[in-house]
Amino acid sequence: MPSRKKTAMFASAFLTCVCSFVMICVVLATQHWMSSQVRFSGTNSSITVSLTYGLFSGTCEQFVDAGLQVSEKTFQVADNLRSTKAKSTITAIIVILVLGLLSSLLSSGFTCTNAVSNPYQTFLGPTGVYTWNSLCGIFILIAMILFPVNIEEYGLSIELANGCFSFLQTHTKSEHAYGYSYWIMLLIIFLNIASIIIIYFYDHARYSKKKEQERPIENAPKDVILF
């Protein structure tokens, strides 16, 4: 059976890993990644399309001239994208987040196992926790980078606006605001860092104690050496 200190440290890391897992599920499930105001100009009027969307679905509204709302509807992100680059990037973000979800699940399993037992395999101990938490954090960071690239470089919001409403004319201006579904990913990264720090403190304390118990013979008293 593990010591009380080990159980407490790994139980704390387990809680942070579970929170990370739940947060990734929230990120994938919610549609508050981005809110955009996309403006188009025509010969006689200007049109503003208001979008709120996530990785799978969203809502869009069309306003003409002085705020007159014409229509509102929901849409599927994949169905509204014509650009191969924008669609591929969205797919890549989803795949990366699923990989992060699996990494977080494995990290939760490893920390739970160490909280209740002493695994013989090295990789099932702190090394495994470091690995899976690091991978999860890296996956989330990549997703956070790819999404703004899709917005700024590949015109994701403009693509979705054109997919929502036909006969939109010249695009003039776009305004973007990242929603809570996007910023939650920062919290996930911090949770993974917290798990690594907790296990590092435990591992460092265990290593120091082991070194004290294995002091070299030259540090022993002289009478013991003569004997």
Tab-separated table of N, CA, C and O in Angstrom, residues 120-220:
chain	number	residue	atom	x	y	z
A	120	TYR	N	4.754	-1.556	-10.220
A	120	TYR	CA	6.140	-1.997	-10.377
A	120	TYR	C	6.785	-1.367	-11.606
A	120	TYR	O	7.966	-1.055	-11.612
A	121	GLN	N	6.006	-1.181	-12.688
A	121	GLN	CA	6.552	-0.616	-13.910
A	121	GLN	C	6.839	0.872	-13.729
A	121	GLN	O	6.005	1.618	-13.215
A	122	THR	N	8.020	1.302	-14.185
A	122	THR	CA	8.429	2.699	-14.034
A	122	THR	C	7.478	3.646	-14.753
A	122	THR	O	7.125	4.710	-14.233
A	123	PHE	N	7.047	3.259	-15.959
A	123	PHE	CA	6.209	4.158	-16.755
A	123	PHE	C	4.843	4.389	-16.134
A	123	PHE	O	4.174	5.380	-16.446
A	124	LEU	N	4.401	3.475	-15.269
A	124	LEU	CA	3.097	3.653	-14.618
A	124	LEU	C	3.168	4.624	-13.441
A	124	LEU	O	2.141	4.999	-12.891
A	125	GLY	N	4.379	5.013	-13.068
A	125	GLY	CA	4.562	5.948	-11.958
A	125	GLY	C	4.596	7.384	-12.421
A	125	GLY	O	3.923	7.765	-13.391
A	126	PRO	N	5.402	8.228	-11.762
A	126	PRO	CA	5.480	9.651	-12.113
A	126	PRO	C	5.858	9.910	-13.570
A	126	PRO	O	5.372	10.864	-14.176
A	127	THR	N	6.695	9.037	-14.163
A	127	THR	CA	7.102	9.227	-15.561
A	127	THR	C	5.892	9.231	-16.493
A	127	THR	O	5.785	10.059	-17.401
A	128	GLY	N	4.973	8.310	-16.268
A	128	GLY	CA	3.759	8.252	-17.083
A	128	GLY	C	2.885	9.473	-16.905
A	128	GLY	O	2.317	9.995	-17.868
A	129	VAL	N	2.786	9.935	-15.655
A	129	VAL	CA	1.978	11.140	-15.388
A	129	VAL	C	2.583	12.353	-16.087
A	129	VAL	O	1.872	13.151	-16.712
A	130	TYR	N	3.911	12.498	-15.999
A	130	TYR	CA	4.583	13.598	-16.703
A	130	TYR	C	4.294	13.539	-18.205
A	130	TYR	O	3.985	14.552	-18.842
A	131	THR	N	4.398	12.336	-18.757
A	131	THR	CA	4.246	12.165	-20.206
A	131	THR	C	2.857	12.553	-20.677
A	131	THR	O	2.696	13.366	-21.594
A	132	TRP	N	1.829	11.975	-20.042
A	132	TRP	CA	0.463	12.203	-20.523
A	132	TRP	C	-0.014	13.626	-20.248
A	132	TRP	O	-0.724	14.209	-21.076
A	133	ASN	N	0.381	14.206	-19.121
A	133	ASN	CA	0.004	15.598	-18.861
A	133	ASN	C	0.700	16.552	-19.814
A	133	ASN	O	0.101	17.530	-20.275
A	134	SER	N	1.961	16.262	-20.121
A	134	SER	CA	2.689	17.108	-21.079
A	134	SER	C	2.064	17.027	-22.458
A	134	SER	O	1.871	18.056	-23.139
A	135	LEU	N	1.728	15.812	-22.884
A	135	LEU	CA	1.097	15.649	-24.197
A	135	LEU	C	-0.243	16.366	-24.261
A	135	LEU	O	-0.559	17.032	-25.257
A	136	CYS	N	-1.029	16.240	-23.206
A	136	CYS	CA	-2.332	16.910	-23.160
A	136	CYS	C	-2.155	18.424	-23.284
A	136	CYS	O	-2.853	19.076	-24.061
A	137	GLY	N	-1.222	18.983	-22.502
A	137	GLY	CA	-0.974	20.424	-22.571
A	137	GLY	C	-0.520	20.867	-23.954
A	137	GLY	O	-0.949	21.917	-24.453
A	138	ILE	N	0.336	20.066	-24.598
A	138	ILE	CA	0.823	20.401	-25.943
A	138	ILE	C	-0.318	20.362	-26.950
A	138	ILE	O	-0.441	21.255	-27.804
A	139	PHE	N	-1.172	19.342	-26.870
A	139	PHE	CA	-2.311	19.243	-27.787
A	139	PHE	C	-3.234	20.458	-27.647
A	139	PHE	O	-3.690	21.032	-28.654
A	140	ILE	N	-3.515	20.850	-26.418
A	140	ILE	CA	-4.414	21.984	-26.185
A	140	ILE	C	-3.784	23.280	-26.717
A	140	ILE	O	-4.463	24.113	-27.327
A	141	LEU	N	-2.482	23.436	-26.505
A	141	LEU	CA	-1.790	24.632	-26.993
A	141	LEU	C	-1.836	24.703	-28.522
A	141	LEU	O	-2.061	25.780	-29.093
A	142	ILE	N	-1.649	23.573	-29.185
A	142	ILE	CA	-1.718	23.541	-30.651
A	142	ILE	C	-3.114	23.940	-31.125
A	142	ILE	O	-3.270	24.705	-32.085
A	143	ALA	N	-4.154	23.437	-30.439
A	143	ALA	CA	-5.533	23.796	-30.802
A	143	ALA	C	-5.771	25.299	-30.626
A	143	ALA	O	-6.436	25.929	-31.451
A	144	MET	N	-5.211	25.870	-29.554
A	144	MET	CA	-5.363	27.309	-29.321
A	144	MET	C	-4.675	28.147	-30.404
A	144	MET	O	-5.110	29.257	-30.704
A	145	ILE	N	-3.617	27.610	-30.982
A	145	ILE	CA	-2.911	28.333	-32.048
A	145	ILE	C	-3.629	28.174	-33.388
A	145	ILE	O	-3.762	29.138	-34.158
A	146	LEU	N	-4.102	26.962	-33.675
A	146	LEU	CA	-4.716	26.691	-34.972
A	146	LEU	C	-6.028	27.451	-35.188
A	146	LEU	O	-6.322	27.880	-36.302
A	147	PHE	N	-6.811	27.618	-34.114
A	147	PHE	CA	-8.115	28.273	-34.288
A	147	PHE	C	-7.976	29.737	-34.739
A	147	PHE	O	-8.640	30.148	-35.701
A	148	PRO	N	-7.148	30.557	-34.105
A	148	PRO	CA	-6.956	31.927	-34.612
A	148	PRO	C	-6.375	31.964	-36.033
A	148	PRO	O	-6.714	32.860	-36.813
A	149	VAL	N	-5.516	30.997	-36.352
A	149	VAL	CA	-4.999	30.922	-37.729
A	149	VAL	C	-6.141	30.708	-38.709
A	149	VAL	O	-6.187	31.322	-39.787
A	150	ASN	N	-7.089	29.856	-38.328
A	150	ASN	CA	-8.249	29.600	-39.189
A	150	ASN	C	-9.115	30.853	-39.350
A	150	ASN	O	-9.700	31.084	-40.410
A	151	ILE	N	-9.181	31.648	-38.304
A	151	ILE	CA	-9.978	32.881	-38.367
A	151	ILE	C	-9.289	33.934	-39.233
A	151	ILE	O	-9.910	34.519	-40.146
A	152	GLU	N	-8.033	34.190	-38.955
A	152	GLU	CA	-7.322	35.299	-39.588
A	152	GLU	C	-6.798	34.970	-40.985
A	152	GLU	O	-6.855	35.812	-41.885
A	153	GLU	N	-6.265	33.776	-41.161
A	153	GLU	CA	-5.644	33.431	-42.438
A	153	GLU	C	-6.623	32.853	-43.445
A	153	GLU	O	-6.541	33.147	-44.644
A	154	TYR	N	-7.536	32.025	-42.973
A	154	TYR	CA	-8.434	31.320	-43.888
A	154	TYR	C	-9.853	31.889	-43.892
A	154	TYR	O	-10.726	31.356	-44.580
A	155	GLY	N	-10.092	32.974	-43.133
A	155	GLY	CA	-11.387	33.654	-43.163
A	155	GLY	C	-12.557	32.768	-42.770
A	155	GLY	O	-13.582	32.735	-43.465
A	156	LEU	N	-12.423	32.064	-41.651
A	156	LEU	CA	-13.464	31.124	-41.226
A	156	LEU	C	-14.812	31.802	-41.053
A	156	LEU	O	-15.840	31.309	-41.541
A	157	SER	N	-14.843	32.950	-40.364
A	157	SER	CA	-16.123	33.628	-40.121
A	157	SER	C	-16.770	34.108	-41.424
A	157	SER	O	-18.001	34.042	-41.582
A	158	ILE	N	-15.955	34.581	-42.343
A	158	ILE	CA	-16.485	35.033	-43.639
A	158	ILE	C	-17.077	33.861	-44.403
A	158	ILE	O	-18.148	33.960	-45.009
A	159	GLU	N	-16.378	32.731	-44.377
A	159	GLU	CA	-16.879	31.515	-45.029
A	159	GLU	C	-18.237	31.105	-44.454
A	159	GLU	O	-19.163	30.762	-45.184
A	160	LEU	N	-18.327	31.129	-43.125
A	160	LEU	CA	-19.576	30.716	-42.476
A	160	LEU	C	-20.710	31.699	-42.772
A	160	LEU	O	-21.857	31.284	-42.953
A	161	ALA	N	-20.382	32.993	-42.819
A	161	ALA	CA	-21.406	33.994	-43.143
A	161	ALA	C	-21.948	33.784	-44.552
A	161	ALA	O	-23.160	33.848	-44.782
A	162	ASN	N	-21.069	33.517	-45.489
A	162	ASN	CA	-21.505	33.251	-46.867
A	162	ASN	C	-22.294	31.962	-46.968
A	162	ASN	O	-23.174	31.830	-47.820
A	163	GLY	N	-21.978	31.001	-46.105
A	163	GLY	CA	-22.728	29.758	-46.103
A	163	GLY	C	-24.112	29.908	-45.493
A	163	GLY	O	-25.043	29.193	-45.863
A	164	CYS	N	-24.243	30.854	-44.555
A	164	CYS	CA	-25.541	31.077	-43.896
A	164	CYS	C	-26.535	31.785	-44.817
A	164	CYS	O	-27.709	31.439	-44.863
A	165	PHE	N	-26.050	32.809	-45.514
A	165	PHE	CA	-26.942	33.646	-46.316
A	165	PHE	C	-26.381	33.816	-47.730
A	165	PHE	O	-25.199	34.121	-47.898
A	166	SER	N	-27.245	33.608	-48.700
A	166	SER	CA	-26.839	33.762	-50.090
A	166	SER	C	-26.876	35.245	-50.499
A	166	SER	O	-27.441	36.090	-49.797
A	167	PHE	N	-26.266	35.524	-51.615
A	167	PHE	CA	-26.302	36.856	-52.236
A	167	PHE	C	-25.624	37.939	-51.395
A	167	PHE	O	-25.941	39.110	-51.519
A	168	LEU	N	-24.716	37.543	-50.507
A	168	LEU	CA	-23.903	38.546	-49.825
A	168	LEU	C	-22.858	39.063	-50.803
A	168	LEU	O	-22.286	38.307	-51.585
A	169	GLN	N	-22.601	40.371	-50.735
A	169	GLN	CA	-21.736	40.974	-51.746
A	169	GLN	C	-20.318	41.191	-51.236
A	169	GLN	O	-19.702	40.265	-50.718
A	170	THR	N	-19.781	42.375	-51.310
A	170	THR	CA	-18.370	42.616	-50.997
A	170	THR	C	-18.135	42.684	-49.490
A	170	THR	O	-18.774	43.471	-48.789
A	171	HIS	N	-17.201	41.881	-49.026
A	171	HIS	CA	-16.848	41.909	-47.605
A	171	HIS	C	-16.033	43.163	-47.324
A	171	HIS	O	-15.057	43.459	-48.018
A	172	THR	N	-16.415	43.903	-46.266
A	172	THR	CA	-15.726	45.162	-45.958
A	172	THR	C	-14.976	45.114	-44.622
A	172	THR	O	-13.895	45.689	-44.499
A	173	LYS	N	-15.546	44.454	-43.618
A	173	LYS	CA	-14.928	44.494	-42.298
A	173	LYS	C	-15.414	43.330	-41.449
A	173	LYS	O	-16.545	42.865	-41.600
A	174	SER	N	-14.540	42.871	-40.557
A	174	SER	CA	-14.910	41.811	-39.611
A	174	SER	C	-14.409	42.161	-38.220
A	174	SER	O	-13.299	42.705	-38.071
A	175	GLU	N	-15.208	41.850	-37.214
A	175	GLU	CA	-14.810	42.012	-35.823
A	175	GLU	C	-15.008	40.682	-35.108
A	175	GLU	O	-16.060	40.050	-35.248
A	176	HIS	N	-13.991	40.271	-34.350
A	176	HIS	CA	-14.030	38.960	-33.713
A	176	HIS	C	-13.838	39.081	-32.207
A	176	HIS	O	-13.064	39.922	-31.742
A	177	ALA	N	-14.525	38.243	-31.465
A	177	ALA	CA	-14.355	38.157	-30.014
A	177	ALA	C	-14.359	36.680	-29.623
A	177	ALA	O	-15.323	35.958	-29.911
A	178	TYR	N	-13.275	36.236	-29.005
A	178	TYR	CA	-13.173	34.832	-28.599
A	178	TYR	C	-14.028	34.589	-27.352
A	178	TYR	O	-13.974	35.355	-26.390
A	179	GLY	N	-14.799	33.496	-27.388
A	179	GLY	CA	-15.712	33.177	-26.298
A	179	GLY	C	-15.097	32.302	-25.231
A	179	GLY	O	-13.927	31.897	-25.303
A	180	TYR	N	-15.901	31.968	-24.221
A	180	TYR	CA	-15.384	31.215	-23.072
A	180	TYR	C	-14.939	29.810	-23.458
A	180	TYR	O	-14.036	29.243	-22.830
A	181	SER	N	-15.546	29.227	-24.494
A	181	SER	CA	-15.145	27.878	-24.917
A	181	SER	C	-13.687	27.860	-25.357
A	181	SER	O	-12.995	26.846	-25.182
A	182	TYR	N	-13.227	28.964	-25.924
A	182	TYR	CA	-11.827	29.062	-26.344
A	182	TYR	C	-10.913	29.294	-25.147
A	182	TYR	O	-9.885	28.621	-24.985
A	183	TRP	N	-11.286	30.230	-24.276
A	183	TRP	CA	-10.400	30.595	-23.161
A	183	TRP	C	-10.325	29.522	-22.093
A	183	TRP	O	-9.373	29.489	-21.294
A	184	ILE	N	-11.305	28.617	-22.060
A	184	ILE	CA	-11.239	27.497	-21.112
A	184	ILE	C	-9.984	26.666	-21.358
A	184	ILE	O	-9.437	26.058	-20.435
A	185	MET	N	-9.512	26.663	-22.598
A	185	MET	CA	-8.321	25.868	-22.920
A	185	MET	C	-7.086	26.352	-22.155
A	185	MET	O	-6.190	25.562	-21.848
A	186	LEU	N	-7.039	27.630	-21.829
A	186	LEU	CA	-5.948	28.132	-20.975
A	186	LEU	C	-6.006	27.485	-19.600
A	186	LEU	O	-4.974	27.100	-19.030
A	187	LEU	N	-7.216	27.365	-19.059
A	187	LEU	CA	-7.400	26.707	-17.762
A	187	LEU	C	-6.943	25.259	-17.821
A	187	LEU	O	-6.329	24.753	-16.870
A	188	ILE	N	-7.227	24.588	-18.938
A	188	ILE	CA	-6.816	23.192	-19.093
A	188	ILE	C	-5.294	23.072	-19.049
A	188	ILE	O	-4.740	22.170	-18.410
A	189	ILE	N	-4.603	23.990	-19.722
A	189	ILE	CA	-3.139	23.988	-19.712
A	189	ILE	C	-2.621	24.182	-18.293
A	189	ILE	O	-1.699	23.484	-17.836
A	190	PHE	N	-3.216	25.122	-17.552
A	190	PHE	CA	-2.796	25.363	-16.170
A	190	PHE	C	-3.048	24.143	-15.280
A	190	PHE	O	-2.254	23.832	-14.380
A	191	LEU	N	-4.157	23.436	-15.519
A	191	LEU	CA	-4.455	22.230	-14.748
A	191	LEU	C	-3.418	21.145	-15.006
A	191	LEU	O	-2.990	20.443	-14.077
A	192	ASN	N	-2.996	21.013	-16.253
A	192	ASN	CA	-1.958	20.024	-16.568
A	192	ASN	C	-0.623	20.399	-15.935
A	192	ASN	O	0.105	19.524	-15.446
A	193	ILE	N	-0.300	21.683	-15.948
A	193	ILE	CA	0.932	22.138	-15.290
A	193	ILE	C	0.859	21.867	-13.789
A	193	ILE	O	1.843	21.426	-13.172
A	194	ALA	N	-0.321	22.109	-13.196
A	194	ALA	CA	-0.500	21.861	-11.758
A	194	ALA	C	-0.284	20.383	-11.427
A	194	ALA	O	0.360	20.052	-10.419
A	195	SER	N	-0.792	19.486	-12.266
A	195	SER	CA	-0.605	18.044	-12.032
A	195	SER	C	0.871	17.680	-12.059
A	195	SER	O	1.362	16.925	-11.211
A	196	ILE	N	1.588	18.226	-13.050
A	196	ILE	CA	3.020	17.940	-13.171
A	196	ILE	C	3.778	18.456	-11.949
A	196	ILE	O	4.662	17.775	-11.410
A	197	ILE	N	3.435	19.665	-11.489
A	197	ILE	CA	4.118	20.255	-10.327
A	197	ILE	C	3.871	19.417	-9.063
A	197	ILE	O	4.802	19.159	-8.285
A	198	ILE	N	2.641	18.981	-8.864
A	198	ILE	CA	2.312	18.169	-7.684
A	198	ILE	C	3.137	16.888	-7.665
A	198	ILE	O	3.739	16.525	-6.644
A	199	ILE	N	3.181	16.197	-8.803
A	199	ILE	CA	3.931	14.941	-8.863
A	199	ILE	C	5.427	15.189	-8.782
A	199	ILE	O	6.171	14.380	-8.206
A	200	TYR	N	5.879	16.308	-9.320
A	200	TYR	CA	7.310	16.637	-9.228
A	200	TYR	C	7.734	16.801	-7.769
A	200	TYR	O	8.780	16.301	-7.364
A	201	PHE	N	6.937	17.500	-6.968
A	201	PHE	CA	7.259	17.687	-5.558
A	201	PHE	C	7.314	16.344	-4.826
A	201	PHE	O	8.208	16.103	-3.999
A	202	TYR	N	6.361	15.471	-5.141
A	202	TYR	CA	6.378	14.144	-4.519
A	202	TYR	C	7.623	13.374	-4.954
A	202	TYR	O	8.329	12.775	-4.124
A	203	ASP	N	7.899	13.385	-6.263
A	203	ASP	CA	9.034	12.634	-6.798
A	203	ASP	C	10.362	13.162	-6.250
A	203	ASP	O	11.272	12.390	-5.923
A	204	HIS	N	10.471	14.481	-6.143
A	204	HIS	CA	11.692	15.100	-5.629
A	204	HIS	C	11.903	14.734	-4.150
A	204	HIS	O	13.026	14.416	-3.731
A	205	ALA	N	10.829	14.771	-3.365
A	205	ALA	CA	10.925	14.418	-1.944
A	205	ALA	C	11.313	12.946	-1.775
A	205	ALA	O	12.133	12.591	-0.917
A	206	ARG	N	10.748	12.088	-2.606
A	206	ARG	CA	11.068	10.659	-2.532
A	206	ARG	C	12.533	10.412	-2.904
A	206	ARG	O	13.229	9.617	-2.264
A	207	TYR	N	13.002	11.122	-3.937
A	207	TYR	CA	14.396	10.973	-4.375
A	207	TYR	C	15.368	11.447	-3.286
A	207	TYR	O	16.384	10.794	-3.021
A	208	SER	N	15.035	12.570	-2.657
A	208	SER	CA	15.902	13.099	-1.592
A	208	SER	C	15.969	12.138	-0.417
A	208	SER	O	17.052	11.899	0.160
A	209	LYS	N	14.838	11.552	-0.040
A	209	LYS	CA	14.802	10.596	1.065
A	209	LYS	C	15.605	9.343	0.729
A	209	LYS	O	16.332	8.808	1.573
A	210	LYS	N	15.507	8.910	-0.531
A	210	LYS	CA	16.248	7.730	-0.959
A	210	LYS	C	17.753	7.986	-0.911
A	210	LYS	O	18.530	7.116	-0.520
A	211	LYS	N	18.181	9.178	-1.299
A	211	LYS	CA	19.595	9.542	-1.270
A	211	LYS	C	20.138	9.576	0.162
A	211	LYS	O	21.265	9.172	0.421
A	212	GLU	N	19.316	10.068	1.080
A	212	GLU	CA	19.731	10.111	2.480
A	212	GLU	C	19.925	8.708	3.051
A	212	GLU	O	20.803	8.472	3.881
A	213	GLN	N	19.093	7.772	2.593
A	213	GLN	CA	19.187	6.400	3.075
A	213	GLN	C	20.349	5.638	2.439
A	213	GLN	O	20.755	4.591	2.921
A	214	GLU	N	20.869	6.157	1.325
A	214	GLU	CA	21.962	5.496	0.618
A	214	GLU	C	23.218	6.369	0.635
A	214	GLU	O	23.881	6.537	-0.385
A	215	ARG	N	23.548	6.911	1.800
A	215	ARG	CA	24.745	7.746	1.890
A	215	ARG	C	25.995	6.934	1.616
A	215	ARG	O	26.096	5.787	2.057
A	216	PRO	N	26.978	7.540	0.932
A	216	PRO	CA	28.232	6.822	0.654
A	216	PRO	C	28.951	6.458	1.952
A	216	PRO	O	28.805	7.113	2.984
A	217	ILE	N	29.766	5.444	1.896
A	217	ILE	CA	30.431	4.956	3.098
A	217	ILE	C	31.442	5.948	3.652
A	217	ILE	O	31.743	5.954	4.842
A	218	GLU	N	31.960	6.869	2.777
A	218	GLU	CA	32.932	7.848	3.289
A	218	GLU	C	32.299	8.835	4.259
A	218	GLU	O	33.008	9.521	4.992
A	219	ASN	N	30.968	8.939	4.266
A	219	ASN	CA	30.304	9.832	5.208
A	219	ASN	C	30.014	9.150	6.540
A	219	ASN	O	29.517	9.779	7.468
A	220	ALA	N	30.323	7.862	6.631
A	220	ALA	CA	30.057	7.132	7.871
A	220	ALA	C	31.134	7.456	8.906
A	220	ALA	O	32.238	7.863	8.567
